[in-house]
Amino acid sequence: MALIKSLRGFTPKIGENCYLADNATIIGDVTIGRDCSIWFNAVLRGDVNTIRIGDRVNIQDGSVLHTLYGKSVVEIGNDVSVGHNVTLHGARVDDCALIGMGSTLLDNVVVGEGAIVAAGALVLANTVIEPYTMWGGVPAHFIKKIDPQQSKDLNQRTANGYLMYADWFREEDSKQPSPRSRVNI
């Protein structure tokens, strides 16, 4: 079961039909919308400021979302995919964006609607990524414009895939015996 921890008077709020992996950690001032999935070893630390996540968002394995006390928050729109091992620190990610595996987004970054941050990118603080563009590199820089329909198709395919994967895990979890009924050999 995921670790869901209240802190400083804030209790995480989890929307309907969300999948939380067994070792996902969600702390403090965190709100997660409907149909989201928070995967293995993901950490959403709303201990020092707010984390708000829209609907149909997937936060993949090993990702860390955190903020800067009194200065930055994490805001994620709808239909966003946050790849494996991403660090999102006080950034805003608008609807239908895709954040590639292993990338790092620092405080006050804004990722526009339908934008793609390439795997391994380092997006420096205060960077504004325009809608329907691709950025990558260390430090991240503009690579190219993206056709809005192509972006929508890619990002929705990824988001819908994670809805399906979450259903697989929920189905499998329902078949598992409770920990008390397991027999140790």
PDB file of C-alpha atoms in Angstrom:
ATOM      1  CA  MET A   1       0.000   0.000   0.000  1.00  0.00           C
ATOM      2  CA  ALA A   2       1.283   3.471  -0.870  1.00  0.00           C
ATOM      3  CA  LEU A   3       2.588   5.684   1.934  1.00  0.00           C
ATOM      4  CA  ILE A   4       0.143   8.585   2.295  1.00  0.00           C
ATOM      5  CA  LYS A   5       1.229  10.917   5.073  1.00  0.00           C
ATOM      6  CA  SER A   6      -0.333  14.052   6.530  1.00  0.00           C
ATOM      7  CA  LEU A   7       2.047  16.852   7.474  1.00  0.00           C
ATOM      8  CA  ARG A   8       1.670  20.402   8.834  1.00  0.00           C
ATOM      9  CA  GLY A   9      -2.120  20.030   8.826  1.00  0.00           C
ATOM     10  CA  PHE A  10      -2.277  18.931   5.164  1.00  0.00           C
ATOM     11  CA  THR A  11      -3.555  15.523   4.127  1.00  0.00           C
ATOM     12  CA  PRO A  12      -3.100  14.414   0.505  1.00  0.00           C
ATOM     13  CA  LYS A  13      -6.295  14.364  -1.554  1.00  0.00           C
ATOM     14  CA  ILE A  14      -6.549  11.561  -4.096  1.00  0.00           C
ATOM     15  CA  GLY A  15      -9.159  11.630  -6.889  1.00  0.00           C
ATOM     16  CA  GLU A  16     -11.372   8.774  -8.000  1.00  0.00           C
ATOM     17  CA  ASN A  17     -10.026   5.797  -9.907  1.00  0.00           C
ATOM     18  CA  CYS A  18      -6.357   6.520  -9.174  1.00  0.00           C
ATOM     19  CA  TYR A  19      -3.724   3.809  -9.009  1.00  0.00           C
ATOM     20  CA  LEU A  20      -1.020   4.257  -6.360  1.00  0.00           C
ATOM     21  CA  ALA A  21       1.813   1.730  -6.537  1.00  0.00           C
ATOM     22  CA  ASP A  22       2.659  -0.122  -3.332  1.00  0.00           C
ATOM     23  CA  ASN A  23       5.729   1.969  -2.557  1.00  0.00           C
ATOM     24  CA  ALA A  24       4.665   5.353  -3.944  1.00  0.00           C
ATOM     25  CA  THR A  25       5.008   8.131  -1.334  1.00  0.00           C
ATOM     26  CA  ILE A  26       2.582  11.057  -1.144  1.00  0.00           C
ATOM     27  CA  ILE A  27       3.122  13.596   1.631  1.00  0.00           C
ATOM     28  CA  GLY A  28       1.370  16.768   2.758  1.00  0.00           C
ATOM     29  CA  ASP A  29      -0.237  19.395   0.544  1.00  0.00           C
ATOM     30  CA  VAL A  30      -0.834  17.218  -2.531  1.00  0.00           C
ATOM     31  CA  THR A  31      -3.995  17.060  -4.637  1.00  0.00           C
ATOM     32  CA  ILE A  32      -4.278  14.418  -7.353  1.00  0.00           C
ATOM     33  CA  GLY A  33      -7.131  14.455  -9.885  1.00  0.00           C
ATOM     34  CA  ARG A  34      -9.135  11.558 -11.323  1.00  0.00           C
ATOM     35  CA  ASP A  35      -7.769   8.575 -13.263  1.00  0.00           C
ATOM     36  CA  CYS A  36      -4.141   9.239 -12.331  1.00  0.00           C
ATOM     37  CA  SER A  37      -1.373   6.749 -11.671  1.00  0.00           C
ATOM     38  CA  ILE A  38       1.571   7.205  -9.327  1.00  0.00           C
ATOM     39  CA  TRP A  39       4.106   4.454  -9.980  1.00  0.00           C
ATOM     40  CA  PHE A  40       6.740   2.546  -8.032  1.00  0.00           C
ATOM     41  CA  ASN A  41       9.186   4.604  -5.966  1.00  0.00           C
ATOM     42  CA  ALA A  42       7.602   7.891  -7.051  1.00  0.00           C
ATOM     43  CA  VAL A  43       7.697  10.562  -4.331  1.00  0.00           C
ATOM     44  CA  LEU A  44       5.324  13.545  -4.203  1.00  0.00           C
ATOM     45  CA  ARG A  45       6.591  15.687  -1.327  1.00  0.00           C
ATOM     46  CA  GLY A  46       4.129  18.444  -0.560  1.00  0.00           C
ATOM     47  CA  ASP A  47       5.861  19.133   2.735  1.00  0.00           C
ATOM     48  CA  VAL A  48       7.085  22.674   2.074  1.00  0.00           C
ATOM     49  CA  ASN A  49       4.602  23.856  -0.562  1.00  0.00           C
ATOM     50  CA  THR A  50       1.716  22.783  -2.797  1.00  0.00           C
ATOM     51  CA  ILE A  51       1.584  20.052  -5.447  1.00  0.00           C
ATOM     52  CA  ARG A  52      -1.517  20.048  -7.701  1.00  0.00           C
ATOM     53  CA  ILE A  53      -2.039  17.346 -10.341  1.00  0.00           C
ATOM     54  CA  GLY A  54      -4.880  17.303 -12.878  1.00  0.00           C
ATOM     55  CA  ASP A  55      -6.783  14.358 -14.356  1.00  0.00           C
ATOM     56  CA  ARG A  56      -5.327  11.392 -16.288  1.00  0.00           C
ATOM     57  CA  VAL A  57      -1.752  12.150 -15.254  1.00  0.00           C
ATOM     58  CA  ASN A  58       0.876   9.454 -14.851  1.00  0.00           C
ATOM     59  CA  ILE A  59       3.909   9.981 -12.645  1.00  0.00           C
ATOM     60  CA  GLN A  60       6.225   7.141 -13.582  1.00  0.00           C
ATOM     61  CA  ASP A  61       8.649   5.058 -11.537  1.00  0.00           C
ATOM     62  CA  GLY A  62      11.300   6.838  -9.496  1.00  0.00           C
ATOM     63  CA  SER A  63      10.103  10.371 -10.186  1.00  0.00           C
ATOM     64  CA  VAL A  64      10.327  13.028  -7.469  1.00  0.00           C
ATOM     65  CA  LEU A  65       8.052  16.067  -7.244  1.00  0.00           C
ATOM     66  CA  HIS A  66       9.056  18.714  -4.713  1.00  0.00           C
ATOM     67  CA  THR A  67       8.881  22.488  -4.227  1.00  0.00           C
ATOM     68  CA  LEU A  68      10.779  25.403  -2.736  1.00  0.00           C
ATOM     69  CA  TYR A  69       9.464  26.682   0.593  1.00  0.00           C
ATOM     70  CA  GLY A  70       7.416  29.830   0.090  1.00  0.00           C
ATOM     71  CA  LYS A  71       8.639  30.307  -3.479  1.00  0.00           C
ATOM     72  CA  SER A  72       7.534  27.606  -5.924  1.00  0.00           C
ATOM     73  CA  VAL A  73       4.764  25.040  -6.346  1.00  0.00           C
ATOM     74  CA  VAL A  74       4.237  22.087  -8.664  1.00  0.00           C
ATOM     75  CA  GLU A  75       1.243  22.358 -10.988  1.00  0.00           C
ATOM     76  CA  ILE A  76       0.493  19.662 -13.545  1.00  0.00           C
ATOM     77  CA  GLY A  77      -2.423  19.936 -15.977  1.00  0.00           C
ATOM     78  CA  ASN A  78      -4.524  17.160 -17.478  1.00  0.00           C
ATOM     79  CA  ASP A  79      -3.301  14.281 -19.669  1.00  0.00           C
ATOM     80  CA  VAL A  80       0.362  14.748 -18.745  1.00  0.00           C
ATOM     81  CA  SER A  81       2.975  11.989 -18.709  1.00  0.00           C
ATOM     82  CA  VAL A  82       5.972  12.382 -16.400  1.00  0.00           C
ATOM     83  CA  GLY A  83       8.578   9.788 -17.425  1.00  0.00           C
ATOM     84  CA  HIS A  84      10.660   7.491 -15.262  1.00  0.00           C
ATOM     85  CA  ASN A  85      13.158   9.126 -12.873  1.00  0.00           C
ATOM     86  CA  VAL A  86      12.088  12.711 -13.536  1.00  0.00           C
ATOM     87  CA  THR A  87      12.790  15.443 -10.992  1.00  0.00           C
ATOM     88  CA  LEU A  88      10.122  18.129 -11.089  1.00  0.00           C
ATOM     89  CA  HIS A  89      11.057  20.857  -8.620  1.00  0.00           C
ATOM     90  CA  GLY A  90       8.595  23.719  -8.381  1.00  0.00           C
ATOM     91  CA  ALA A  91       7.601  23.648 -12.053  1.00  0.00           C
ATOM     92  CA  ARG A  92       4.328  24.037 -13.979  1.00  0.00           C
ATOM     93  CA  VAL A  93       3.449  21.544 -16.711  1.00  0.00           C
ATOM     94  CA  ASP A  94       0.405  22.399 -18.816  1.00  0.00           C
ATOM     95  CA  ASP A  95      -2.135  20.016 -20.391  1.00  0.00           C
ATOM     96  CA  CYS A  96      -1.028  17.254 -22.753  1.00  0.00           C
ATOM     97  CA  ALA A  97       2.698  17.780 -22.205  1.00  0.00           C
ATOM     98  CA  LEU A  98       5.212  14.954 -22.001  1.00  0.00           C
ATOM     99  CA  ILE A  99       8.243  15.065 -19.712  1.00  0.00           C
ATOM    100  CA  GLY A 100      10.885  12.590 -20.893  1.00  0.00           C
ATOM    101  CA  MET A 101      12.661  10.017 -18.740  1.00  0.00           C
ATOM    102  CA  GLY A 102      15.448  11.216 -16.497  1.00  0.00           C
ATOM    103  CA  SER A 103      14.837  14.903 -17.111  1.00  0.00           C
ATOM    104  CA  THR A 104      15.078  17.597 -14.442  1.00  0.00           C
ATOM    105  CA  LEU A 105      12.871  20.702 -14.331  1.00  0.00           C
ATOM    106  CA  LEU A 106      13.904  23.342 -11.816  1.00  0.00           C
ATOM    107  CA  ASP A 107      11.957  26.036  -9.970  1.00  0.00           C
ATOM    108  CA  ASN A 108       9.488  28.206 -11.874  1.00  0.00           C
ATOM    109  CA  VAL A 109       9.868  26.358 -15.175  1.00  0.00           C
ATOM    110  CA  VAL A 110       6.732  26.530 -17.318  1.00  0.00           C
ATOM    111  CA  VAL A 111       6.107  23.785 -19.879  1.00  0.00           C
ATOM    112  CA  GLY A 112       3.407  24.840 -22.343  1.00  0.00           C
ATOM    113  CA  GLU A 113       0.498  22.788 -23.592  1.00  0.00           C
ATOM    114  CA  GLY A 114       1.504  19.875 -25.797  1.00  0.00           C
ATOM    115  CA  ALA A 115       5.228  20.504 -25.330  1.00  0.00           C
ATOM    116  CA  ILE A 116       7.786  17.717 -25.054  1.00  0.00           C
ATOM    117  CA  VAL A 117      10.856  17.781 -22.826  1.00  0.00           C
ATOM    118  CA  ALA A 118      13.315  15.206 -24.180  1.00  0.00           C
ATOM    119  CA  ALA A 119      14.750  12.427 -22.045  1.00  0.00           C
ATOM    120  CA  GLY A 120      17.705  13.517 -19.915  1.00  0.00           C
ATOM    121  CA  ALA A 121      17.081  17.244 -20.359  1.00  0.00           C
ATOM    122  CA  LEU A 122      18.029  19.769 -17.673  1.00  0.00           C
ATOM    123  CA  VAL A 123      15.560  22.659 -17.788  1.00  0.00           C
ATOM    124  CA  LEU A 124      17.019  25.553 -15.821  1.00  0.00           C
ATOM    125  CA  ALA A 125      14.997  27.664 -13.376  1.00  0.00           C
ATOM    126  CA  ASN A 126      12.600  30.249 -14.850  1.00  0.00           C
ATOM    127  CA  THR A 127      12.683  28.738 -18.364  1.00  0.00           C
ATOM    128  CA  VAL A 128       9.440  29.077 -20.333  1.00  0.00           C
ATOM    129  CA  ILE A 129       8.862  26.323 -22.887  1.00  0.00           C
ATOM    130  CA  GLU A 130       6.343  27.433 -25.476  1.00  0.00           C
ATOM    131  CA  PRO A 131       3.351  25.228 -26.326  1.00  0.00           C
ATOM    132  CA  TYR A 132       3.933  22.577 -29.004  1.00  0.00           C
ATOM    133  CA  THR A 133       7.700  22.747 -28.937  1.00  0.00           C
ATOM    134  CA  MET A 134      10.385  20.200 -28.127  1.00  0.00           C
ATOM    135  CA  TRP A 135      13.262  21.019 -25.821  1.00  0.00           C
ATOM    136  CA  GLY A 136      16.250  18.890 -24.874  1.00  0.00           C
ATOM    137  CA  GLY A 137      19.895  18.896 -23.836  1.00  0.00           C
ATOM    138  CA  VAL A 138      21.945  20.025 -20.844  1.00  0.00           C
ATOM    139  CA  PRO A 139      21.046  22.767 -20.341  1.00  0.00           C
ATOM    140  CA  ALA A 140      17.823  22.345 -22.287  1.00  0.00           C
ATOM    141  CA  HIS A 141      17.284  24.430 -25.392  1.00  0.00           C
ATOM    142  CA  PHE A 142      14.658  24.727 -28.123  1.00  0.00           C
ATOM    143  CA  ILE A 143      14.907  21.906 -30.676  1.00  0.00           C
ATOM    144  CA  LYS A 144      11.857  22.275 -32.903  1.00  0.00           C
ATOM    145  CA  LYS A 145       8.180  23.087 -33.199  1.00  0.00           C
ATOM    146  CA  ILE A 146       5.756  20.161 -32.998  1.00  0.00           C
ATOM    147  CA  ASP A 147       2.568  19.751 -34.991  1.00  0.00           C
ATOM    148  CA  PRO A 148      -0.271  20.086 -32.427  1.00  0.00           C
ATOM    149  CA  GLN A 149      -2.099  16.997 -33.727  1.00  0.00           C
ATOM    150  CA  GLN A 150       1.087  14.923 -33.632  1.00  0.00           C
ATOM    151  CA  SER A 151       1.750  16.088 -30.062  1.00  0.00           C
ATOM    152  CA  LYS A 152      -1.831  15.332 -29.016  1.00  0.00           C
ATOM    153  CA  ASP A 153      -1.689  11.838 -30.552  1.00  0.00           C
ATOM    154  CA  LEU A 154       1.636  10.962 -28.878  1.00  0.00           C
ATOM    155  CA  ASN A 155       0.762  12.382 -25.475  1.00  0.00           C
ATOM    156  CA  GLN A 156      -2.750  10.905 -25.374  1.00  0.00           C
ATOM    157  CA  ARG A 157      -1.436   7.501 -26.515  1.00  0.00           C
ATOM    158  CA  THR A 158       1.065   7.554 -23.636  1.00  0.00           C
ATOM    159  CA  ALA A 159      -1.506   8.757 -21.093  1.00  0.00           C
ATOM    160  CA  ASN A 160      -4.071   6.172 -22.249  1.00  0.00           C
ATOM    161  CA  GLY A 161      -1.422   3.445 -22.086  1.00  0.00           C
ATOM    162  CA  TYR A 162      -0.822   4.248 -18.429  1.00  0.00           C
ATOM    163  CA  LEU A 163      -4.565   4.100 -17.720  1.00  0.00           C
ATOM    164  CA  MET A 164      -4.513   0.583 -19.160  1.00  0.00           C
ATOM    165  CA  TYR A 165      -1.399  -0.427 -17.159  1.00  0.00           C
ATOM    166  CA  ALA A 166      -3.023   0.841 -13.965  1.00  0.00           C
ATOM    167  CA  ASP A 167      -6.050  -1.361 -14.704  1.00  0.00           C
ATOM    168  CA  TRP A 168      -3.732  -4.384 -15.057  1.00  0.00           C
ATOM    169  CA  PHE A 169      -2.262  -3.730 -11.612  1.00  0.00           C
ATOM    170  CA  ARG A 170      -5.643  -3.102  -9.992  1.00  0.00           C
ATOM    171  CA  GLU A 171      -6.934  -6.340 -11.489  1.00  0.00           C
ATOM    172  CA  GLU A 172      -3.904  -8.299 -10.295  1.00  0.00           C
ATOM    173  CA  ASP A 173      -4.085  -6.710  -6.834  1.00  0.00           C
ATOM    174  CA  SER A 174      -7.694  -7.856  -6.504  1.00  0.00           C
ATOM    175  CA  LYS A 175      -6.568 -11.471  -7.100  1.00  0.00           C
ATOM    176  CA  GLN A 176      -3.856 -11.407  -4.431  1.00  0.00           C
ATOM    177  CA  PRO A 177      -4.590 -12.912  -1.036  1.00  0.00           C
ATOM    178  CA  SER A 178      -4.494 -10.491   1.854  1.00  0.00           C
ATOM    179  CA  PRO A 179      -1.146 -10.399   3.708  1.00  0.00           C
ATOM    180  CA  ARG A 180      -2.760 -12.112   6.703  1.00  0.00           C
ATOM    181  CA  SER A 181      -3.873 -15.107   4.636  1.00  0.00           C
ATOM    182  CA  ARG A 182      -0.475 -15.770   3.035  1.00  0.00           C
ATOM    183  CA  VAL A 183       1.396 -18.828   4.180  1.00  0.00           C
ATOM    184  CA  ASN A 184       5.112 -18.566   4.853  1.00  0.00           C
ATOM    185  CA  ILE A 185       7.142 -21.636   4.031  1.00  0.00           C
TER     186      ILE A 185
END
